[in-house]
CSV table of C-alpha atoms in Angstrom, one decimal:
chain,number,residue,atom,x,y,z
A,1,UNK,CA,10.6,39.3,-28.4
A,2,UNK,CA,13.9,40.8,-29.2
A,3,UNK,CA,15.6,41.4,-32.1
A,4,UNK,CA,17.7,39.1,-33.7
A,5,UNK,CA,20.6,39.4,-32.3
A,6,UNK,CA,20.2,41.7,-29.7
A,7,UNK,CA,20.7,41.7,-25.8
A,8,UNK,CA,17.8,40.8,-23.5
A,9,UNK,CA,17.2,43.3,-21.2
A,10,UNK,CA,14.9,40.2,-18.5
A,11,UNK,CA,14.9,43.0,-16.3
A,12,UNK,CA,13.6,45.6,-18.5
A,13,UNK,CA,10.1,43.5,-19.5
A,14,UNK,CA,7.6,42.5,-17.3
A,15,UNK,CA,8.0,38.5,-16.1
A,16,UNK,CA,5.0,36.1,-14.5
A,17,UNK,CA,6.5,36.5,-10.8
A,18,UNK,CA,4.2,32.7,-10.9
A,19,UNK,CA,7.1,31.1,-12.9
A,20,UNK,CA,9.9,34.4,-12.0
A,21,UNK,CA,9.1,34.2,-8.2
A,22,UNK,CA,7.1,31.0,-7.1
A,23,UNK,CA,6.8,28.2,-9.6
A,24,UNK,CA,9.1,25.2,-9.2
A,25,UNK,CA,11.3,24.5,-12.0
A,26,UNK,CA,9.6,21.1,-13.3
A,27,UNK,CA,5.9,23.0,-13.4
A,28,UNK,CA,7.5,25.9,-15.6
A,29,UNK,CA,9.4,23.3,-17.5
A,30,UNK,CA,6.5,21.6,-18.0
A,31,UNK,CA,5.1,25.3,-20.1
A,32,UNK,CA,8.1,25.8,-21.4
A,33,UNK,CA,8.4,26.4,-25.2
A,34,UNK,CA,11.4,24.2,-24.6
A,35,UNK,CA,9.6,21.0,-23.6
A,36,UNK,CA,6.5,22.2,-26.3
A,37,UNK,CA,8.6,22.7,-29.3
A,38,UNK,CA,10.1,19.0,-28.7
A,39,UNK,CA,7.1,17.4,-27.9
A,40,UNK,CA,5.6,19.1,-31.7
A,41,UNK,CA,9.1,17.6,-32.7
A,42,UNK,CA,8.6,14.0,-31.1
A,43,UNK,CA,4.6,14.1,-32.0
A,44,UNK,CA,5.9,14.3,-35.6
A,45,UNK,CA,8.0,11.2,-35.6
A,46,UNK,CA,5.7,9.2,-34.0
A,47,UNK,CA,3.2,10.0,-36.8
A,48,UNK,CA,6.4,9.3,-39.4
A,49,UNK,CA,6.6,5.7,-37.3
A,50,UNK,CA,3.0,4.8,-37.4
A,51,UNK,CA,2.8,6.0,-41.1
A,52,UNK,CA,5.7,3.9,-42.5
A,53,UNK,CA,5.0,1.0,-40.0
A,54,UNK,CA,1.5,1.3,-42.3
A,55,UNK,CA,3.4,1.0,-45.6
A,56,UNK,CA,3.7,5.2,-46.8
A,57,UNK,CA,7.2,5.7,-48.4
A,58,UNK,CA,9.1,6.6,-45.1
A,59,UNK,CA,12.7,5.6,-44.9
A,60,UNK,CA,14.8,4.6,-41.9
A,61,UNK,CA,17.4,6.7,-43.2
A,62,UNK,CA,14.9,9.8,-42.3
A,63,UNK,CA,13.4,8.7,-39.6
A,64,UNK,CA,16.8,8.2,-38.3
A,65,UNK,CA,17.5,11.9,-39.1
A,66,UNK,CA,14.4,13.3,-37.5
A,67,UNK,CA,15.4,10.6,-33.7
A,68,UNK,CA,19.0,12.8,-34.2
A,69,UNK,CA,17.0,16.4,-34.1
A,70,UNK,CA,14.8,16.2,-31.9
A,71,UNK,CA,16.2,18.2,-29.2
A,72,UNK,CA,18.5,20.5,-31.6
A,73,UNK,CA,16.1,23.4,-32.4
A,74,UNK,CA,17.6,26.5,-33.1
A,75,UNK,CA,14.6,28.7,-31.6
A,76,UNK,CA,15.9,32.2,-33.3
A,77,UNK,CA,15.9,30.5,-37.3
A,78,UNK,CA,11.8,29.6,-35.5
A,79,UNK,CA,11.3,32.8,-34.7
A,80,UNK,CA,12.0,34.9,-38.3
A,81,UNK,CA,9.9,32.3,-39.9
A,82,UNK,CA,6.7,33.3,-37.5
A,83,UNK,CA,7.8,36.5,-37.6
A,84,UNK,CA,7.4,35.8,-41.6
A,85,UNK,CA,4.6,33.3,-41.5
A,86,UNK,CA,2.7,34.2,-39.2
A,87,UNK,CA,2.3,30.6,-38.5
A,88,UNK,CA,4.2,28.9,-35.6
A,89,UNK,CA,3.3,25.1,-36.4
A,90,UNK,CA,4.2,25.6,-39.9
A,91,UNK,CA,7.2,27.6,-38.8
A,92,UNK,CA,8.8,25.0,-36.8
A,93,UNK,CA,8.0,22.4,-39.3
A,94,UNK,CA,10.5,24.9,-41.9
A,95,UNK,CA,13.2,24.6,-39.0
A,96,UNK,CA,12.9,20.5,-37.8
A,97,UNK,CA,12.5,20.4,-41.7
A,98,UNK,CA,15.9,22.5,-42.1
A,99,UNK,CA,17.6,20.5,-40.0
A,100,UNK,CA,16.2,17.0,-41.3
A,101,UNK,CA,16.8,17.9,-45.2
A,102,UNK,CA,16.3,14.0,-46.0
A,103,UNK,CA,12.9,14.0,-43.7
A,104,UNK,CA,11.5,17.3,-44.3
A,105,UNK,CA,8.6,16.1,-47.6
A,106,UNK,CA,7.7,13.4,-44.8
A,107,UNK,CA,7.2,15.7,-41.7
A,108,UNK,CA,3.8,16.4,-40.6
A,109,UNK,CA,1.7,14.0,-43.1
A,110,UNK,CA,-1.5,13.9,-43.5
A,111,UNK,CA,-1.8,16.5,-40.3
A,112,UNK,CA,-3.2,19.6,-39.1
A,113,UNK,CA,-1.6,22.4,-36.7
A,114,UNK,CA,-4.0,20.5,-33.8
A,115,UNK,CA,-2.5,17.2,-34.7
A,116,UNK,CA,0.7,18.7,-32.6
A,117,UNK,CA,-0.9,21.6,-30.8
A,118,UNK,CA,-4.1,19.9,-28.9
A,119,UNK,CA,-1.9,16.8,-28.7
A,120,UNK,CA,1.2,18.3,-27.0
A,121,UNK,CA,-1.5,19.8,-24.6
A,122,UNK,CA,-2.8,16.9,-23.8
A,123,UNK,CA,0.8,15.6,-22.8
A,124,UNK,CA,1.3,18.8,-21.0
A,125,UNK,CA,-1.6,18.8,-19.2
A,126,UNK,CA,-1.2,15.2,-18.0
A,127,UNK,CA,2.6,16.0,-17.2
A,128,UNK,CA,0.9,18.2,-15.2
A,129,UNK,CA,-1.4,16.2,-13.2
A,130,UNK,CA,2.1,14.0,-12.4
A,131,UNK,CA,3.6,16.4,-10.8
A,132,UNK,CA,0.8,17.4,-9.0
A,133,UNK,CA,-0.4,15.0,-7.3
A,134,UNK,CA,2.7,13.6,-5.8
A,135,UNK,CA,2.7,17.3,-4.2
A,136,UNK,CA,-0.6,17.0,-2.5
A,137,UNK,CA,-0.1,13.5,-1.1
A,138,UNK,CA,3.3,14.9,0.6
A,139,UNK,CA,0.9,18.3,1.9
A,140,UNK,CA,-1.7,15.0,3.1
A,141,UNK,CA,1.2,13.2,4.6
A,142,UNK,CA,2.9,16.0,6.8
A,143,UNK,CA,-1.0,17.3,7.5
A,144,UNK,CA,-1.6,13.4,8.8
A,145,UNK,CA,0.9,13.4,10.9
A,146,UNK,CA,0.3,16.4,12.6
A,147,UNK,CA,-3.2,15.1,12.8
A,148,UNK,CA,-2.0,12.3,14.6
A,149,UNK,CA,0.5,13.8,16.9
A,150,UNK,CA,-2.2,15.8,18.0
A,151,UNK,CA,-5.6,13.3,17.9
A,152,UNK,CA,-6.3,14.0,21.7
A,153,UNK,CA,-5.8,17.6,22.4
A,154,UNK,CA,-9.1,19.7,22.9
A,155,UNK,CA,-9.3,22.2,21.6
A,156,UNK,CA,-12.1,25.3,21.6
A,157,UNK,CA,-14.3,24.6,19.0
A,158,UNK,CA,-15.6,27.7,16.6
A,159,UNK,CA,-19.3,27.6,14.3
A,160,UNK,CA,-19.7,31.3,13.9
A,161,UNK,CA,-16.8,32.1,14.6
A,162,UNK,CA,-17.8,31.7,18.1
A,163,UNK,CA,-17.0,29.4,20.8
A,164,UNK,CA,-18.6,26.3,20.5
A,165,UNK,CA,-18.6,22.7,21.8
A,166,UNK,CA,-14.5,21.9,22.7
A,167,UNK,CA,-12.4,19.3,19.0
A,168,UNK,CA,-9.3,18.8,19.4
A,169,UNK,CA,-6.4,20.3,17.4
A,170,UNK,CA,-6.1,16.9,15.1
A,171,UNK,CA,-9.9,16.9,14.3
A,172,UNK,CA,-9.9,19.9,13.4
A,173,UNK,CA,-7.0,18.9,11.2
A,174,UNK,CA,-8.7,16.1,9.9
A,175,UNK,CA,-11.2,18.2,8.3
A,176,UNK,CA,-8.9,20.1,6.2
A,177,UNK,CA,-7.0,16.9,4.9
A,178,UNK,CA,-11.0,15.2,4.3
A,179,UNK,CA,-11.0,18.1,1.4
A,180,UNK,CA,-7.8,17.6,0.5
A,181,UNK,CA,-8.5,13.6,0.3
A,182,UNK,CA,-11.4,14.8,-2.2
A,183,UNK,CA,-9.4,16.9,-4.4
A,184,UNK,CA,-6.3,14.0,-4.8
A,185,UNK,CA,-9.3,12.1,-5.6
A,186,UNK,CA,-10.4,14.2,-7.8
A,187,UNK,CA,-6.6,15.2,-9.4
A,188,UNK,CA,-6.2,11.5,-10.3
A,189,UNK,CA,-9.4,11.1,-12.2
A,190,UNK,CA,-9.4,13.8,-14.2
A,191,UNK,CA,-6.1,13.1,-15.2
A,192,UNK,CA,-6.5,9.0,-16.1
A,193,UNK,CA,-9.9,10.6,-17.9
A,194,UNK,CA,-7.8,12.8,-19.6
A,195,UNK,CA,-7.9,10.9,-23.7
A,196,UNK,CA,-5.2,11.5,-26.7
A,197,UNK,CA,-6.7,13.8,-29.6
A,198,UNK,CA,-5.4,11.8,-31.8
A,199,UNK,CA,-5.1,11.8,-35.5
A,200,UNK,CA,-7.6,13.1,-36.6
A,201,UNK,CA,-7.2,15.7,-39.7
A,202,UNK,CA,-8.6,19.5,-40.0
A,203,UNK,CA,-11.7,18.4,-38.8
A,204,UNK,CA,-11.9,15.3,-37.3
A,205,UNK,CA,-13.2,13.6,-40.0
A,206,UNK,CA,-8.9,12.0,-41.1
A,207,UNK,CA,-10.0,12.3,-44.9
A,208,UNK,CA,-6.1,13.1,-45.7
A,209,UNK,CA,-5.4,10.1,-43.9
A,210,UNK,CA,-7.6,7.8,-45.6
A,211,UNK,CA,-6.6,9.6,-49.2
A,212,UNK,CA,-2.3,8.8,-48.1
A,213,UNK,CA,-3.8,4.7,-47.6
A,214,UNK,CA,-6.5,5.0,-50.9
A,215,UNK,CA,-9.1,4.3,-48.5
A,216,UNK,CA,-7.8,1.9,-46.0
A,217,UNK,CA,-10.2,2.4,-43.1
A,218,UNK,CA,-8.3,-0.1,-41.3
A,219,UNK,CA,-5.0,1.4,-41.7
A,220,UNK,CA,-6.7,4.4,-40.4
A,221,UNK,CA,-7.8,3.6,-37.8
A,222,UNK,CA,-4.3,1.5,-36.2
A,223,UNK,CA,-2.8,4.4,-37.4
A,224,UNK,CA,-4.6,6.6,-34.8
A,225,UNK,CA,-4.2,3.3,-32.3
A,226,UNK,CA,-0.3,3.2,-32.8
A,227,UNK,CA,0.7,7.1,-32.4
A,228,UNK,CA,-2.0,7.4,-29.1
A,229,UNK,CA,0.0,4.2,-27.4
A,230,UNK,CA,3.8,6.2,-28.4
A,231,UNK,CA,2.4,9.5,-26.4
A,232,UNK,CA,1.8,7.3,-24.0
A,233,UNK,CA,-2.1,7.7,-23.5
A,234,UNK,CA,-4.4,4.5,-23.4
A,235,UNK,CA,-7.5,6.4,-25.2
A,236,UNK,CA,-8.3,8.3,-27.7
A,237,UNK,CA,-11.2,10.9,-28.3
A,238,UNK,CA,-13.6,9.4,-31.1
A,239,UNK,CA,-15.0,12.2,-32.6
A,240,UNK,CA,-13.2,15.8,-33.0
A,241,UNK,CA,-13.3,18.7,-34.9
A,242,UNK,CA,-10.5,20.5,-35.7
A,243,UNK,CA,-9.1,20.3,-31.7
A,244,UNK,CA,-10.3,17.4,-29.0
A,245,UNK,CA,-13.7,19.1,-27.1
A,246,UNK,CA,-13.3,22.4,-25.0
A,247,UNK,CA,-14.8,21.1,-22.2
A,248,UNK,CA,-12.0,18.8,-21.5
A,249,UNK,CA,-10.5,21.9,-20.4
A,250,UNK,CA,-13.2,22.7,-18.0
A,251,UNK,CA,-13.0,19.6,-16.8
A,252,UNK,CA,-9.2,20.0,-15.6
A,253,UNK,CA,-9.4,23.6,-14.6
A,254,UNK,CA,-12.6,22.4,-12.4
A,255,UNK,CA,-10.8,20.3,-10.2
A,256,UNK,CA,-8.1,22.9,-9.9
A,257,UNK,CA,-10.1,25.2,-9.1
A,258,UNK,CA,-11.7,22.9,-5.9
A,259,UNK,CA,-8.3,21.9,-4.7
A,260,UNK,CA,-7.4,26.0,-4.8
A,261,UNK,CA,-10.8,26.4,-2.3
A,262,UNK,CA,-9.3,23.1,-0.2
A,263,UNK,CA,-6.1,25.1,0.6
A,264,UNK,CA,-8.0,28.8,0.9
A,265,UNK,CA,-10.4,27.5,3.7
A,266,UNK,CA,-7.2,25.5,5.5
A,267,UNK,CA,-4.6,28.9,5.5
A,268,UNK,CA,-8.0,30.8,7.0
A,269,UNK,CA,-8.0,28.5,9.2
A,270,UNK,CA,-4.5,29.1,10.3
A,271,UNK,CA,-4.1,32.8,10.3
A,272,UNK,CA,-7.5,33.1,12.2
A,273,UNK,CA,-5.6,30.4,14.6
A,274,UNK,CA,-2.1,32.8,14.1
A,275,UNK,CA,-5.0,35.7,15.4
A,276,UNK,CA,-5.8,33.7,18.5
A,277,UNK,CA,-1.8,32.5,19.1
A,278,UNK,CA,-2.8,28.7,19.2
A,279,UNK,CA,-1.6,27.5,16.4
A,280,UNK,CA,1.2,29.4,14.0
A,281,UNK,CA,2.6,28.7,10.2
A,282,UNK,CA,6.7,28.3,10.7
A,283,UNK,CA,8.4,31.5,11.5
A,284,UNK,CA,12.0,31.6,10.0
A,285,UNK,CA,14.7,33.4,12.2
A,286,UNK,CA,15.8,35.7,10.4
A,287,UNK,CA,13.1,36.3,9.1
A,288,UNK,CA,11.1,40.4,9.0
A,289,UNK,CA,6.8,40.6,9.9
A,290,UNK,CA,6.5,44.2,9.4
A,291,UNK,CA,9.1,46.5,9.1
A,292,UNK,CA,6.9,49.2,10.9
A,293,UNK,CA,7.1,46.5,13.7
A,294,UNK,CA,9.2,44.1,14.8
A,295,UNK,CA,7.5,42.3,17.3
A,296,UNK,CA,5.0,40.7,14.0
A,297,UNK,CA,4.7,37.5,13.3
A,298,UNK,CA,2.2,37.7,10.0
A,299,UNK,CA,1.5,34.2,8.5
A,300,UNK,CA,2.6,35.3,5.4
A,301,UNK,CA,2.2,32.1,3.7
A,302,UNK,CA,-1.0,30.9,4.6
A,303,UNK,CA,-1.6,34.6,3.0
A,304,UNK,CA,0.5,33.9,-0.3
A,305,UNK,CA,-1.7,30.6,-0.3
A,306,UNK,CA,-5.0,32.7,-0.5
A,307,UNK,CA,-4.4,35.2,-2.5
A,308,UNK,CA,-2.5,32.7,-5.3
A,309,UNK,CA,-5.7,30.1,-4.5
A,310,UNK,CA,-8.2,33.0,-5.2
A,311,UNK,CA,-6.5,33.0,-8.3
A,312,UNK,CA,-6.5,29.9,-9.3
A,313,UNK,CA,-10.5,29.6,-8.2
A,314,UNK,CA,-11.2,32.3,-11.0
A,315,UNK,CA,-9.1,30.6,-13.8
A,316,UNK,CA,-11.7,28.4,-14.9
A,317,UNK,CA,-14.3,30.7,-15.7
A,318,UNK,CA,-12.0,30.8,-19.1
A,319,UNK,CA,-13.1,27.6,-19.9
A,320,UNK,CA,-16.3,27.5,-19.2
A,321,UNK,CA,-16.2,30.6,-21.7
A,322,UNK,CA,-14.1,29.2,-24.4
A,323,UNK,CA,-16.2,26.2,-24.6
A,324,UNK,CA,-19.1,27.7,-25.2
A,325,UNK,CA,-18.5,30.3,-27.4
A,326,UNK,CA,-16.8,27.2,-30.2
A,327,UNK,CA,-18.0,27.5,-33.5
A,328,UNK,CA,-19.1,24.2,-35.2
A,329,UNK,CA,-15.6,22.5,-36.1
A,330,UNK,CA,-13.6,25.2,-34.2
A,331,UNK,CA,-12.5,28.9,-34.1
A,332,UNK,CA,-8.9,30.3,-33.0
A,333,UNK,CA,-10.8,32.9,-30.1
A,334,UNK,CA,-9.7,29.9,-28.1
A,335,UNK,CA,-6.0,29.5,-29.1
A,336,UNK,CA,-4.9,32.8,-26.7
A,337,UNK,CA,-6.4,32.3,-24.0
A,338,UNK,CA,-5.9,29.0,-23.0
A,339,UNK,CA,-1.9,29.8,-23.7
A,340,UNK,CA,-2.5,31.5,-20.2
A,341,UNK,CA,-5.1,29.9,-18.3
A,342,UNK,CA,-3.9,26.3,-18.5
A,343,UNK,CA,-0.6,27.2,-18.1
A,344,UNK,CA,-1.7,29.7,-15.1
A,345,UNK,CA,-3.2,27.1,-13.9
A,346,UNK,CA,-1.1,24.7,-13.0
A,347,UNK,CA,1.9,26.8,-12.1
A,348,UNK,CA,-0.7,28.2,-9.6
A,349,UNK,CA,-1.6,25.1,-7.7
A,350,UNK,CA,1.9,23.8,-7.8
A,351,UNK,CA,2.9,27.0,-6.1
A,352,UNK,CA,0.2,26.9,-3.4
A,353,UNK,CA,1.3,22.9,-3.2
A,354,UNK,CA,4.8,23.3,-2.3
A,355,UNK,CA,4.0,26.8,0.1
A,356,UNK,CA,1.4,24.5,2.0
A,357,UNK,CA,4.1,22.0,2.4
A,358,UNK,CA,6.1,24.3,3.7
A,359,UNK,CA,3.6,25.7,5.9
A,360,UNK,CA,2.7,21.9,7.5
A,361,UNK,CA,5.8,21.2,7.9
A,362,UNK,CA,6.7,24.0,10.4
A,363,UNK,CA,2.9,23.8,12.4
A,364,UNK,CA,3.6,25.6,16.2
A,365,UNK,CA,1.3,24.7,18.5
A,366,UNK,CA,1.4,27.2,22.2
A,367,UNK,CA,-0.5,24.8,24.4
A,368,UNK,CA,-1.3,26.5,27.2
A,369,UNK,CA,-2.8,29.4,24.8
A,370,UNK,CA,-5.1,26.0,23.5
A,371,UNK,CA,-6.0,25.6,27.7
A,372,UNK,CA,-6.4,28.7,28.6
A,373,UNK,CA,-8.9,29.7,26.3
A,374,UNK,CA,-10.2,26.6,26.8
A,375,UNK,CA,-10.5,27.7,30.7
A,376,UNK,CA,-12.6,30.9,29.4
A,377,UNK,CA,-15.0,29.0,28.1
A,378,UNK,CA,-15.6,25.1,29.4
A,379,UNK,CA,-17.0,26.4,32.6
A,380,UNK,CA,-20.5,27.1,30.3
A,381,UNK,CA,-20.1,24.4,28.8
A,382,UNK,CA,-20.5,22.1,32.1
A,383,UNK,CA,-23.7,23.1,33.5
A,384,UNK,CA,-25.3,20.8,31.5
A,385,UNK,CA,-22.8,18.2,33.5
A,386,UNK,CA,-22.5,20.1,36.9
A,387,UNK,CA,-27.2,20.0,36.6
A,388,UNK,CA,-26.9,16.1,36.4
A,389,UNK,CA,-24.5,15.4,39.1
A,390,UNK,CA,-26.7,17.9,41.1
A,391,UNK,CA,-29.9,15.7,40.3
A,392,UNK,CA,-27.6,12.2,41.3
A,393,UNK,CA,-26.7,14.0,44.5
A,394,UNK,CA,-30.4,14.4,44.9
A,395,UNK,CA,-30.9,18.0,43.6
A,396,UNK,CA,-33.9,19.4,42.3
A,397,UNK,CA,-33.4,19.8,38.6
A,398,UNK,CA,-35.4,23.5,38.6
A,399,UNK,CA,-34.3,24.7,41.6
A,400,UNK,CA,-30.3,23.3,40.3
A,401,UNK,CA,-31.1,25.2,36.3
A,402,UNK,CA,-32.1,28.9,38.0
A,403,UNK,CA,-29.4,28.4,40.2
A,404,UNK,CA,-26.3,28.6,37.4
A,405,UNK,CA,-28.5,30.7,35.4
A,406,UNK,CA,-28.2,33.4,37.8
A,407,UNK,CA,-24.1,32.2,38.8
A,408,UNK,CA,-23.5,32.4,35.2
A,409,UNK,CA,-24.7,35.4,33.8
A,410,UNK,CA,-23.0,37.0,36.8
A,411,UNK,CA,-19.2,35.1,35.6
A,412,UNK,CA,-20.4,36.8,32.1
A,413,UNK,CA,-21.0,40.2,33.2
A,414,UNK,CA,-17.4,39.8,35.0
A,415,UNK,CA,-15.9,38.2,31.1
A,416,UNK,CA,-18.1,40.9,28.7
A,417,UNK,CA,-18.3,44.0,31.2
A,418,UNK,CA,-15.0,44.2,33.5
A,419,UNK,CA,-13.0,42.3,30.8
A,420,UNK,CA,-11.7,39.8,33.4
A,421,UNK,CA,-11.4,35.5,33.9
A,422,UNK,CA,-14.6,33.5,33.7
A,423,UNK,CA,-14.5,33.1,37.9
A,424,UNK,CA,-18.2,30.7,36.8
A,425,UNK,CA,-16.2,27.3,38.6
A,426,UNK,CA,-15.1,29.9,41.5
A,427,UNK,CA,-18.9,31.1,42.2
A,428,UNK,CA,-19.7,27.7,42.2
A,429,UNK,CA,-17.4,26.5,44.3
A,430,UNK,CA,-18.5,29.5,47.4
A,431,UNK,CA,-22.6,28.5,46.9
A,432,UNK,CA,-23.5,25.6,50.3
A,433,UNK,CA,-26.0,24.9,47.3
A,434,UNK,CA,-23.5,23.0,45.5
A,435,UNK,CA,-21.5,21.8,48.1
A,436,UNK,CA,-22.8,17.6,47.6
A,437,UNK,CA,-20.2,17.7,44.0
A,438,UNK,CA,-17.9,20.2,44.7
A,439,UNK,CA,-15.3,17.7,45.6
A,440,UNK,CA,-17.0,16.2,41.6
A,441,UNK,CA,-15.9,19.9,40.4
A,442,UNK,CA,-12.4,18.9,39.1
A,443,UNK,CA,-13.7,15.6,36.9
A,444,UNK,CA,-16.8,17.5,35.4
A,445,UNK,CA,-14.4,19.8,33.9
A,446,UNK,CA,-12.3,17.7,32.7
A,447,UNK,CA,-11.5,19.3,28.8
A,448,UNK,CA,-11.2,15.4,27.2
A,449,UNK,CA,-14.6,14.2,28.4
A,450,UNK,CA,-16.3,17.0,25.9
A,451,UNK,CA,-14.4,16.1,23.1
A,452,UNK,CA,-16.7,12.9,22.7
A,453,UNK,CA,-14.9,10.8,20.2
A,454,UNK,CA,-12.7,13.3,17.9
A,455,UNK,CA,-9.6,11.7,19.4
A,456,UNK,CA,-11.2,7.6,17.8
A,457,UNK,CA,-12.0,9.4,14.4
A,458,UNK,CA,-8.6,11.1,13.6
A,459,UNK,CA,-7.4,7.5,14.4
A,460,UNK,CA,-9.3,5.0,12.9
A,461,UNK,CA,-9.7,8.6,9.8
A,462,UNK,CA,-6.1,8.4,9.3
A,463,UNK,CA,-5.8,4.5,9.4
A,464,UNK,CA,-8.4,3.7,7.2
A,465,UNK,CA,-8.8,6.5,4.5
A,466,UNK,CA,-5.9,9.1,4.7
A,467,UNK,CA,-2.9,6.5,4.7
A,468,UNK,CA,-4.2,3.9,1.4
A,469,UNK,CA,-5.1,6.4,-0.3
A,470,UNK,CA,-1.0,7.6,-0.1
A,471,UNK,CA,0.3,4.1,-0.7
A,472,UNK,CA,0.9,5.4,-4.8
A,473,UNK,CA,2.9,7.9,-3.7
A,474,UNK,CA,4.9,7.0,-1.1
A,475,UNK,CA,8.5,7.0,-3.1
A,476,UNK,CA,7.7,10.5,-3.1
A,477,UNK,CA,7.0,11.3,-0.1
A,478,UNK,CA,10.9,12.1,-0.2
A,479,UNK,CA,12.1,15.9,2.3
A,480,UNK,CA,11.3,19.0,4.2
A,481,UNK,CA,10.3,22.1,1.0
A,482,UNK,CA,12.7,24.9,1.3
A,483,UNK,CA,10.1,28.2,0.7
A,484,UNK,CA,10.0,29.7,-2.8
A,485,UNK,CA,10.4,34.6,-2.2
């Protein structure tokens, strides 16, 4: 932090690229100092309001003074106080009290540092989910439109990254969508499972509040309920130590890590398809793919998603280890770690969702390349159909099988050894043995007859599972998104 009065050269200091380069303004604000300390003041206000309503000696004037200064934060003074006190919460208590002299005596009354610290974290986590969920829904919606458009376009399937039976472009996209729908459900559940720490005191026993209310347990319980409701939560954790259980953070980052895995898989598929020249991410008119190779169209958006998704997936290890080493009612070795991993997880998830939305809104499909690749492999896949047609025409299955085995190996040699096109069907046409079915060959080789129920699966899946899941987010589906740097 620059010394008071000094100009700070931001370009001379490290700045996280998650904020300076990629993240949305709303997610960056959610984890900002202004949001954090402004929330601390609101929590002090909620506490004072609830304590007043339950009979403590707090005046309307004190409440109004606090309300008037919720966002009047002297960050310079707070920094100076923290440098002197070595305690961030007390530094902000003093700073708030400085602009609320009449309320100074009742700010933070009965509370411990984690009253503002942990409760603010829970508010920020909840708000972070509320920012991510519409973005995830938009990605699903864009991909659903793409899948619907290409529901019946045949494409070569791959298993082990080797040619397999045909699928459709839309059906493959539905594999991506299904994973993201699971993530949508997981994020909703993780958000809804969050509870408030509430008003619990220094070791979670509420002893200080029981003393304030002269042993009245019902008033302490009501205080907890009132403050929880004011903060927008339906429930508080019934038992805590000084902090809420750090297992909560595991659940939060686990669902974000799972989202990262989904996006990594999707964007890897897109990168592979780009190499095959079947599907590409959007490429802007003046975009440069390589400083040395002007012809290149690198899938940089998908690569960015994969790069950041790997970081997101690793972050869940932090809360796992933190939860494991919390001693008794709490230790402070969680604090610095949580400042980093919680914010970075949401910022990273925000970035990759925005980037994937941009990709999904501009996917380019090359039908002729897709059709050509099918034609390279389909003749071999059609061999069983040819055998069955010959048998129906009166042929012997074993004789036909042997004929096809020889011709297919000859065709494979042309492809592998000579680099030529697959000429298996031409060989079948040229062989008099297959003359009874020569007129059927075209229909036997129709790619749409090899895609099974893929088109029907796409329609049913989008109608019955995907579109209904998006209904809560319809008002936030918005327009297209511009790519960050």
